[in-house]
mmCIF file of N, CA and C in Angstrom:
data_model
loop_
_atom_site.group_PDB
_atom_site.id
_atom_site.type_symbol
_atom_site.label_atom_id
_atom_site.label_comp_id
_atom_site.label_asym_id
_atom_site.label_seq_id
_atom_site.Cartn_x
_atom_site.Cartn_y
_atom_site.Cartn_z
ATOM 1 N N MET A 1 40.518 -23.164 -55.589
ATOM 2 C CA MET A 1 39.649 -21.736 -55.800
ATOM 3 C C MET A 1 38.004 -21.819 -55.542
ATOM 4 N N ALA A 2 37.217 -20.948 -54.906
ATOM 5 C CA ALA A 2 35.918 -21.508 -54.805
ATOM 6 C C ALA A 2 35.037 -21.494 -56.260
ATOM 7 N N SER A 3 33.915 -22.510 -56.038
ATOM 8 C CA SER A 3 33.256 -22.784 -57.386
ATOM 9 C C SER A 3 32.627 -21.759 -57.522
ATOM 10 N N ASP A 4 32.005 -21.484 -58.660
ATOM 11 C CA ASP A 4 30.960 -20.311 -59.473
ATOM 12 C C ASP A 4 29.964 -20.141 -58.273
ATOM 13 N N GLY A 5 29.277 -20.937 -57.700
ATOM 14 C CA GLY A 5 28.112 -20.943 -57.060
ATOM 15 C C GLY A 5 28.488 -19.880 -55.869
ATOM 16 N N GLU A 6 29.429 -20.542 -55.302
ATOM 17 C CA GLU A 6 30.060 -19.634 -54.037
ATOM 18 C C GLU A 6 30.664 -18.545 -54.297
ATOM 19 N N ALA A 7 31.182 -18.183 -55.260
ATOM 20 C CA ALA A 7 31.704 -16.899 -55.900
ATOM 21 C C ALA A 7 30.085 -15.962 -55.912
ATOM 22 N N ARG A 8 29.042 -16.891 -56.493
ATOM 23 C CA ARG A 8 27.741 -15.777 -56.559
ATOM 24 C C ARG A 8 26.993 -15.585 -55.370
ATOM 25 N N LYS A 9 27.199 -16.707 -54.556
ATOM 26 C CA LYS A 9 26.579 -16.294 -53.150
ATOM 27 C C LYS A 9 27.107 -15.364 -52.672
ATOM 28 N N LEU A 10 28.311 -15.131 -52.558
ATOM 29 C CA LEU A 10 29.193 -13.883 -51.744
ATOM 30 C C LEU A 10 29.043 -12.893 -52.142
ATOM 31 N N ARG A 11 28.683 -12.681 -53.569
ATOM 32 C CA ARG A 11 28.468 -11.418 -54.454
ATOM 33 C C ARG A 11 27.127 -11.202 -54.085
ATOM 34 N N THR A 12 25.958 -11.884 -54.149
ATOM 35 C CA THR A 12 24.589 -11.588 -53.537
ATOM 36 C C THR A 12 25.094 -11.130 -52.078
ATOM 37 N N ARG A 13 25.464 -11.355 -51.133
ATOM 38 C CA ARG A 13 25.470 -11.538 -49.967
ATOM 39 C C ARG A 13 26.206 -9.920 -49.562
ATOM 40 N N LEU A 14 27.338 -9.754 -50.393
ATOM 41 C CA LEU A 14 27.844 -8.529 -50.106
ATOM 42 C C LEU A 14 27.027 -7.179 -50.647
ATOM 43 N N ARG A 15 26.114 -7.499 -51.562
ATOM 44 C CA ARG A 15 25.525 -6.423 -52.120
ATOM 45 C C ARG A 15 24.243 -6.210 -51.381
ATOM 46 N N ARG A 16 23.425 -7.259 -50.917
ATOM 47 C CA ARG A 16 22.738 -6.898 -49.993
ATOM 48 C C ARG A 16 23.329 -6.186 -48.783
ATOM 49 N N LEU A 17 24.212 -6.471 -48.070
ATOM 50 C CA LEU A 17 25.094 -5.545 -47.160
ATOM 51 C C LEU A 17 25.048 -4.430 -47.453
ATOM 52 N N ARG A 18 25.645 -4.121 -48.972
ATOM 53 C CA ARG A 18 25.980 -2.774 -49.474
ATOM 54 C C ARG A 18 24.568 -2.010 -49.159
ATOM 55 N N THR A 19 23.338 -2.664 -49.580
ATOM 56 C CA THR A 19 22.420 -2.061 -49.682
ATOM 57 C C THR A 19 21.567 -1.859 -48.416
ATOM 58 N N ARG A 20 21.733 -2.222 -47.409
ATOM 59 C CA ARG A 20 21.348 -2.400 -45.955
ATOM 60 C C ARG A 20 22.171 -0.975 -45.617
ATOM 61 N N LEU A 21 23.851 -0.977 -45.610
ATOM 62 C CA LEU A 21 24.384 0.300 -44.972
ATOM 63 C C LEU A 21 23.818 1.529 -45.713
ATOM 64 N N HIS A 22 23.872 1.421 -47.139
ATOM 65 C CA HIS A 22 23.416 2.748 -47.528
ATOM 66 C C HIS A 22 21.724 3.153 -47.334
ATOM 67 N N LYS A 23 20.990 2.269 -46.784
ATOM 68 C CA LYS A 23 19.489 2.798 -46.269
ATOM 69 C C LYS A 23 19.753 3.366 -44.878
ATOM 70 N N LEU A 24 20.419 2.765 -43.965
ATOM 71 C CA LEU A 24 21.055 2.994 -42.696
ATOM 72 C C LEU A 24 21.438 4.534 -42.598
ATOM 73 N N ARG A 25 22.660 4.794 -43.521
ATOM 74 C CA ARG A 25 23.277 6.182 -43.877
ATOM 75 C C ARG A 25 22.421 6.793 -44.297
ATOM 76 N N THR A 26 21.509 6.533 -45.182
ATOM 77 C CA THR A 26 20.205 7.766 -45.916
ATOM 78 C C THR A 26 19.362 8.150 -45.097
ATOM 79 N N ARG A 27 18.862 7.289 -43.877
ATOM 80 C CA ARG A 27 18.090 7.420 -42.689
ATOM 81 C C ARG A 27 19.117 8.372 -41.727
ATOM 82 N N LEU A 28 20.229 8.119 -41.693
ATOM 83 C CA LEU A 28 20.884 8.819 -40.555
ATOM 84 C C LEU A 28 20.894 10.523 -41.038
ATOM 85 N N HIS A 29 21.276 10.278 -42.478
ATOM 86 C CA HIS A 29 21.330 11.515 -42.974
ATOM 87 C C HIS A 29 20.010 12.440 -42.662
ATOM 88 N N ARG A 30 19.017 11.969 -43.195
ATOM 89 C CA ARG A 30 17.882 12.534 -43.084
ATOM 90 C C ARG A 30 17.227 13.001 -41.682
ATOM 91 N N LEU A 31 17.733 12.197 -40.466
ATOM 92 C CA LEU A 31 17.333 12.509 -39.347
ATOM 93 C C LEU A 31 18.342 13.841 -38.800
ATOM 94 N N ARG A 32 19.462 13.985 -39.230
ATOM 95 C CA ARG A 32 20.426 14.979 -39.129
ATOM 96 C C ARG A 32 20.106 15.958 -39.961
ATOM 97 N N THR A 33 19.157 16.088 -41.229
ATOM 98 C CA THR A 33 19.220 17.081 -41.688
ATOM 99 C C THR A 33 17.940 17.495 -40.921
ATOM 100 N N ARG A 34 16.984 16.937 -40.781
ATOM 101 C CA ARG A 34 15.757 17.419 -39.902
ATOM 102 C C ARG A 34 16.299 17.961 -38.801
ATOM 103 N N ARG A 35 17.119 17.570 -38.248
ATOM 104 C CA ARG A 35 17.190 18.375 -36.431
ATOM 105 C C ARG A 35 17.607 19.892 -37.244
ATOM 106 N N ARG A 36 18.649 19.927 -37.861
ATOM 107 C CA ARG A 36 18.892 21.291 -38.050
ATOM 108 C C ARG A 36 17.872 22.068 -38.353
ATOM 109 N N GLY A 37 17.046 21.754 -39.669
ATOM 110 C CA GLY A 37 15.962 22.246 -39.683
ATOM 111 C C GLY A 37 14.960 23.131 -38.852
#
């Protein structure tokens, strides 16, 4: 099994990736809505 430190690192990495994806998604949504308007 992986050590506690490794698990923590993976968790932080996943969180960062999730936030990045969320930001990109919101940006795309805004652009789409702007085009429609």
